[in-house]
Short mmCIF file of C-alpha atoms in Angstrom, two decimals:
data_model
loop_
_atom_site.label_atom_id
_atom_site.label_comp_id
_atom_site.label_asym_id
_atom_site.label_seq_id
_atom_site.Cartn_x
_atom_site.Cartn_y
_atom_site.Cartn_z
CA UNK A 135 -13.53 47.50 100.24
CA UNK A 136 -10.16 48.12 98.72
CA UNK A 137 -10.49 44.89 96.64
CA UNK A 138 -13.92 45.87 95.41
CA UNK A 139 -12.74 49.39 94.57
CA UNK A 140 -9.75 47.95 92.62
CA UNK A 141 -11.89 45.59 90.55
CA UNK A 142 -14.35 48.34 89.72
CA UNK A 143 -11.55 50.62 88.60
CA UNK A 144 -10.04 47.93 86.41
CA UNK A 145 -13.40 47.19 84.75
CA UNK A 146 -13.96 50.88 83.95
CA UNK A 147 -10.46 51.08 82.45
CA UNK A 148 -10.99 48.04 80.16
CA UNK A 149 -14.42 49.33 79.04
CA UNK A 150 -13.09 52.72 77.95
CA UNK A 151 -10.09 51.13 76.15
CA UNK A 152 -12.45 48.96 74.09
CA UNK A 153 -14.46 52.02 73.08
CA UNK A 154 -11.25 53.71 71.99
CA UNK A 155 -10.35 50.81 69.61
CA UNK A 156 -13.80 50.80 68.03
CA UNK A 157 -13.43 54.47 67.23
CA UNK A 158 -9.98 53.92 65.53
CA UNK A 159 -10.57 52.48 61.96
CA UNK A 160 -6.94 52.88 61.04
CA UNK A 161 -5.93 50.30 63.60
CA UNK A 162 -8.48 47.82 62.27
CA UNK A 163 -7.28 48.39 58.72
CA UNK A 164 -3.70 47.75 59.76
CA UNK A 165 -4.65 44.50 61.46
CA UNK A 166 -6.61 43.28 58.38
CA UNK A 167 -3.78 44.26 56.04
CA UNK A 168 -1.36 42.33 58.17
CA UNK A 169 -3.59 39.23 58.13
CA UNK A 170 -4.02 39.48 54.33
CA UNK A 171 -0.29 39.81 53.80
CA UNK A 172 0.35 36.72 55.88
CA UNK A 173 -2.22 34.65 53.96
CA UNK A 174 -1.08 35.79 50.50
CA UNK A 175 2.63 35.40 51.12
CA UNK A 176 4.12 32.54 48.94
CA UNK A 177 5.32 29.48 50.71
CA UNK A 178 9.02 28.94 50.13
CA UNK A 179 9.82 25.55 48.57
CA UNK A 180 13.18 23.98 49.11
CA UNK A 181 15.36 23.05 46.13
CA UNK A 182 14.94 19.34 46.84
CA UNK A 183 11.12 19.43 46.66
CA UNK A 184 10.74 21.63 43.57
CA UNK A 185 8.80 19.88 40.70
CA UNK A 186 10.93 19.33 37.55
CA UNK A 187 9.93 21.34 34.52
CA UNK A 188 8.66 19.18 31.58
CA UNK A 189 11.02 18.86 28.60
CA UNK A 190 10.12 20.87 25.51
CA UNK A 191 8.00 18.97 22.99
CA UNK A 192 9.25 18.65 19.44
CA UNK A 193 6.67 17.95 16.71
CA UNK A 194 7.98 16.85 13.34
CA UNK A 195 6.37 18.47 10.33
CA UNK A 196 4.58 17.25 8.37
CA UNK A 197 2.77 14.93 10.77
CA UNK A 198 1.62 12.73 7.85
CA UNK A 199 4.22 12.20 5.16
CA UNK A 200 3.10 12.18 1.55
CA UNK A 201 3.30 8.57 0.25
CA UNK A 202 6.13 7.95 -2.17
CA UNK A 203 5.17 6.57 -5.59
CA UNK A 204 7.99 4.03 -5.40
CA UNK A 205 6.15 2.44 -2.46
CA UNK A 206 3.11 1.83 -4.66
CA UNK A 207 4.44 -1.47 -6.02
CA UNK A 208 4.33 -2.90 -2.49
CA UNK A 209 0.58 -2.25 -2.22
CA UNK A 210 -0.68 -1.80 -5.77
CA UNK A 211 -0.87 -4.73 -8.18
CA UNK A 212 1.14 -3.73 -11.21
CA UNK A 213 3.38 -5.31 -13.81
CA UNK A 214 6.89 -5.48 -12.40
CA UNK A 215 8.41 -6.66 -15.67
CA UNK A 216 8.38 -4.93 -19.02
CA UNK A 217 7.15 -6.48 -22.24
CA UNK A 218 10.62 -6.72 -23.84
CA UNK A 219 12.03 -8.35 -20.69
CA UNK A 220 9.21 -10.88 -20.56
CA UNK A 221 9.85 -11.80 -24.20
CA UNK A 222 13.58 -12.05 -23.46
CA UNK A 223 13.01 -14.38 -20.50
CA UNK A 224 10.93 -16.70 -22.68
CA UNK A 225 13.62 -16.68 -25.40
CA UNK A 226 16.30 -17.56 -22.85
CA UNK A 227 14.22 -20.62 -21.93
CA UNK A 228 14.31 -21.81 -25.55
CA UNK A 229 10.90 -20.48 -26.64
CA UNK A 230 11.35 -18.70 -29.96
CA UNK A 231 9.50 -15.47 -29.19
CA UNK A 232 9.58 -12.71 -31.79
CA UNK A 233 11.07 -9.31 -31.06
CA UNK A 234 9.02 -6.67 -29.20
CA UNK A 235 7.60 -4.50 -31.96
CA UNK A 236 4.45 -2.74 -33.20
CA UNK A 237 1.64 -5.08 -34.09
CA UNK A 238 1.06 -3.20 -37.37
CA UNK A 239 1.86 0.16 -38.95
CA UNK A 240 -1.55 1.59 -38.03
CA UNK A 241 -1.66 0.07 -34.56
CA UNK A 242 0.03 1.63 -31.53
CA UNK A 243 0.02 -1.61 -29.55
CA UNK A 244 3.22 -3.63 -29.29
CA UNK A 245 3.68 -7.35 -28.93
CA UNK A 246 5.91 -10.38 -29.17
CA UNK A 247 4.59 -13.87 -29.90
CA UNK A 248 5.43 -17.51 -30.44
CA UNK A 249 3.52 -20.00 -32.59
CA UNK A 250 4.38 -23.58 -33.30
CA UNK A 251 2.14 -26.09 -35.13
CA UNK A 252 3.25 -29.63 -34.46
CA UNK A 253 0.45 -31.47 -36.25
CA UNK A 254 -2.52 -30.50 -38.38
CA UNK A 255 -5.05 -31.93 -40.75
CA UNK A 256 -6.45 -30.33 -43.88
CA UNK A 257 -8.69 -27.98 -41.88
CA UNK A 258 -7.12 -27.05 -38.55
CA UNK A 259 -4.14 -27.65 -36.26
CA UNK A 260 -4.36 -30.77 -34.13
CA UNK A 261 -1.40 -29.97 -31.88
CA UNK A 262 -0.07 -26.44 -31.53
CA UNK A 263 1.10 -23.83 -29.03
CA UNK A 264 0.56 -20.09 -29.31
CA UNK A 265 1.79 -17.37 -26.90
CA UNK A 266 1.42 -13.58 -27.18
CA UNK A 267 2.59 -10.75 -24.88
CA UNK A 268 0.73 -7.50 -25.61
CA UNK A 269 1.59 -3.99 -24.44
CA UNK A 270 2.38 -0.46 -25.54
CA UNK A 271 5.28 1.43 -27.08
CA UNK A 272 6.97 2.23 -23.74
CA UNK A 273 7.04 -1.45 -22.80
CA UNK A 274 4.15 -1.71 -20.34
CA UNK A 275 2.33 -5.04 -20.55
CA UNK A 276 -1.42 -5.09 -21.11
CA UNK A 277 -1.95 -8.85 -20.90
CA UNK A 278 -0.42 -12.20 -21.81
CA UNK A 279 -2.40 -14.81 -23.71
CA UNK A 280 -1.73 -18.38 -24.76
CA UNK A 281 -3.58 -21.15 -26.52
CA UNK A 282 -2.63 -24.79 -26.58
CA UNK A 283 -4.39 -27.28 -28.84
CA UNK A 284 -4.09 -30.98 -28.22
CA UNK A 285 -1.26 -30.56 -25.70
CA UNK A 286 1.17 -33.40 -25.18
CA UNK A 287 0.92 -35.15 -21.83
CA UNK A 288 2.91 -37.75 -19.89
CA UNK A 289 1.70 -41.11 -18.63
CA UNK A 290 -0.01 -39.46 -15.64
CA UNK A 291 -1.94 -37.04 -17.83
CA UNK A 292 0.21 -34.08 -16.81
CA UNK A 293 1.05 -31.32 -19.27
CA UNK A 294 4.37 -31.91 -21.01
CA UNK A 295 7.25 -30.15 -19.15
CA UNK A 296 8.29 -28.21 -22.27
CA UNK A 297 4.83 -26.57 -22.48
CA UNK A 298 4.40 -26.16 -18.72
CA UNK A 299 7.70 -24.29 -18.69
CA UNK A 300 6.05 -21.48 -20.68
CA UNK A 301 3.46 -20.83 -17.97
CA UNK A 302 6.01 -21.15 -15.18
CA UNK A 303 8.17 -18.42 -16.70
CA UNK A 304 5.21 -16.11 -17.31
CA UNK A 305 3.83 -16.41 -13.77
CA UNK A 306 7.21 -16.14 -12.03
CA UNK A 307 8.36 -13.19 -14.15
CA UNK A 308 5.17 -11.33 -13.21
CA UNK A 309 6.41 -11.48 -9.56
CA UNK A 310 2.93 -12.14 -8.15
CA UNK A 311 3.81 -14.85 -5.66
CA UNK A 312 0.20 -15.68 -4.78
CA UNK A 313 -0.45 -16.70 -8.41
CA UNK A 314 2.16 -19.45 -8.40
CA UNK A 315 -0.34 -21.85 -6.79
CA UNK A 316 -2.27 -21.94 -10.06
CA UNK A 317 0.58 -23.77 -11.80
CA UNK A 318 -0.48 -27.07 -10.21
CA UNK A 319 -3.91 -26.80 -11.87
CA UNK A 320 -2.34 -25.93 -15.22
CA UNK A 321 -0.02 -28.91 -14.97
CA UNK A 322 -3.01 -31.19 -14.38
CA UNK A 323 -5.01 -29.51 -17.19
CA UNK A 324 -7.73 -28.44 -14.74
CA UNK A 325 -9.70 -25.23 -15.17
CA UNK A 326 -8.59 -22.47 -12.85
CA UNK A 327 -9.79 -18.86 -12.64
CA UNK A 328 -8.04 -16.74 -10.06
CA UNK A 329 -8.59 -13.05 -9.35
CA UNK A 330 -7.01 -11.14 -6.49
CA UNK A 331 -6.06 -7.54 -5.77
CA UNK A 332 -6.78 -6.37 -9.29
CA UNK A 333 -4.98 -9.14 -11.21
CA UNK A 334 -6.55 -12.19 -12.81
CA UNK A 335 -5.43 -15.49 -14.28
CA UNK A 336 -7.58 -17.83 -16.31
CA UNK A 337 -6.75 -21.27 -17.68
CA UNK A 338 -9.86 -22.94 -19.05
CA UNK A 339 -10.85 -25.62 -21.47
CA UNK A 340 -12.35 -24.13 -24.61
CA UNK A 341 -16.11 -24.57 -24.87
CA UNK A 342 -17.13 -27.09 -27.49
CA UNK A 343 -13.61 -28.46 -27.76
CA UNK A 344 -12.36 -31.45 -25.86
CA UNK A 345 -8.66 -30.68 -25.76
CA UNK A 346 -8.10 -26.96 -26.40
CA UNK A 347 -7.09 -24.61 -23.58
CA UNK A 348 -6.95 -20.81 -23.31
CA UNK A 349 -4.73 -18.89 -20.90
CA UNK A 350 -4.95 -15.19 -19.92
CA UNK A 351 -2.94 -13.22 -17.34
CA UNK A 352 -3.60 -9.52 -16.87
CA UNK A 353 -4.65 -6.62 -14.69
CA UNK A 354 -8.16 -5.48 -13.93
CA UNK A 355 -7.49 -1.81 -13.29
CA UNK A 356 -11.13 -1.04 -12.46
CA UNK A 357 -11.32 -3.38 -9.47
CA UNK A 358 -12.19 -1.72 -6.15
CA UNK A 359 -8.86 -2.58 -4.53
CA UNK A 360 -6.87 -1.20 -7.48
CA UNK A 361 -8.85 2.03 -7.64
CA UNK A 362 -8.63 2.74 -3.89
CA UNK A 363 -4.91 2.04 -3.68
CA UNK A 364 -4.03 3.98 -6.82
CA UNK A 365 -6.07 6.94 -5.55
CA UNK A 366 -4.18 6.88 -2.23
CA UNK A 367 -0.79 7.05 -3.96
CA UNK A 368 -1.91 9.72 -6.42
CA UNK A 369 0.05 12.94 -5.81
CA UNK A 370 -3.02 14.99 -6.76
CA UNK A 371 -4.72 14.08 -3.44
CA UNK A 372 -1.91 15.38 -1.22
CA UNK A 373 -1.05 18.98 -0.40
CA UNK A 374 2.46 20.13 -1.13
CA UNK A 375 4.69 20.30 1.96
CA UNK A 376 7.27 22.94 2.82
CA UNK A 377 9.96 20.47 1.79
CA UNK A 378 8.67 19.00 -1.47
CA UNK A 379 10.40 15.96 -2.84
CA UNK A 380 10.55 14.92 -6.48
CA UNK A 381 7.84 12.39 -7.26
CA UNK A 382 7.64 10.16 -10.30
CA UNK A 383 4.58 9.05 -12.19
CA UNK A 384 2.89 5.79 -11.26
CA UNK A 385 3.01 4.81 -14.89
CA UNK A 386 6.75 4.15 -14.85
CA UNK A 387 7.68 0.66 -15.95
CA UNK A 388 8.90 -1.59 -13.15
CA UNK A 389 12.12 -3.55 -13.22
CA UNK A 390 12.19 -7.27 -13.75
CA UNK A 391 13.51 -8.11 -10.28
CA UNK A 392 11.02 -9.31 -7.68
CA UNK A 393 12.11 -7.05 -4.81
CA UNK A 394 10.74 -8.14 -1.46
#
C-alpha cells in the first residue's frame, strides 16, 4: 500500500509540473533562443586550416595594343627600297642608269632608266636592253619595267650573265624573298607570271615576236590581302588610348636594308 501510494503521488507531481511548463512561454522562448544561438554560432577555424586569400589580379590597359605602323612592313607588301637607292644599286653593278629625276616638266612622276642598243637594222633594234624605274617625287617606287630584244645567250641557251644581273639586282633589292625563285625562269628565258600578297612579277615573251621579252615588277594595291592588312594597320580604325604614342604614316619610304 505504501508503494502504491508513493507511485501515485509521484505521478500526480510530474503531471502538474508538465502543466506548469506549458503555461510558461518565456521558458520555451529561452530554450529556442539558446538552440538558435548554438546553431548560428561560427565554427572556429584553426590558423593551419584557413584557406589562403587569392592574390590581387592586375590587368594591363589597354588589353589590345594599337598596332604600330613600323610593324606593317612585316605583314604588308610594300617597297622596302626607294627609287634613288634602286637606281644607285644598278649603277654600282655597272649598269649606266640615269639620275632619279622628273620624267618631264609637266609630269610629277620621277624615274631613272638605262637603254643600250647593241645592234639594229634600218627599221628597229635587233639587240637592245631597256630598264626603267618609275616612282614619285618623294622616292616611292611605282613599278620597274624592262625590255630585252634579241638577248644574248650562252651555249646552253641561258640569258647572258651581264643581262641576268639586272634582274637579280632588281628582285633582291626589292627584299621580297619569295620572288627570288622566278630568277631561274628568267635565266632560262621561260615565261613566268607570279603574284602573291599584293605584289606581282611578269617576264613574258612578247606576242608576235620570237625573241623579245617584257619584264614588270610592281605592287597591286587593290588586292584583297593588301587592302585587309593596310586597313588593320590604319590608325583611323583604332581608338586613342590613355597613353598615346606617336605614329607615323604608312606612306613613309622604307630603307634599303632587308630587315628580318
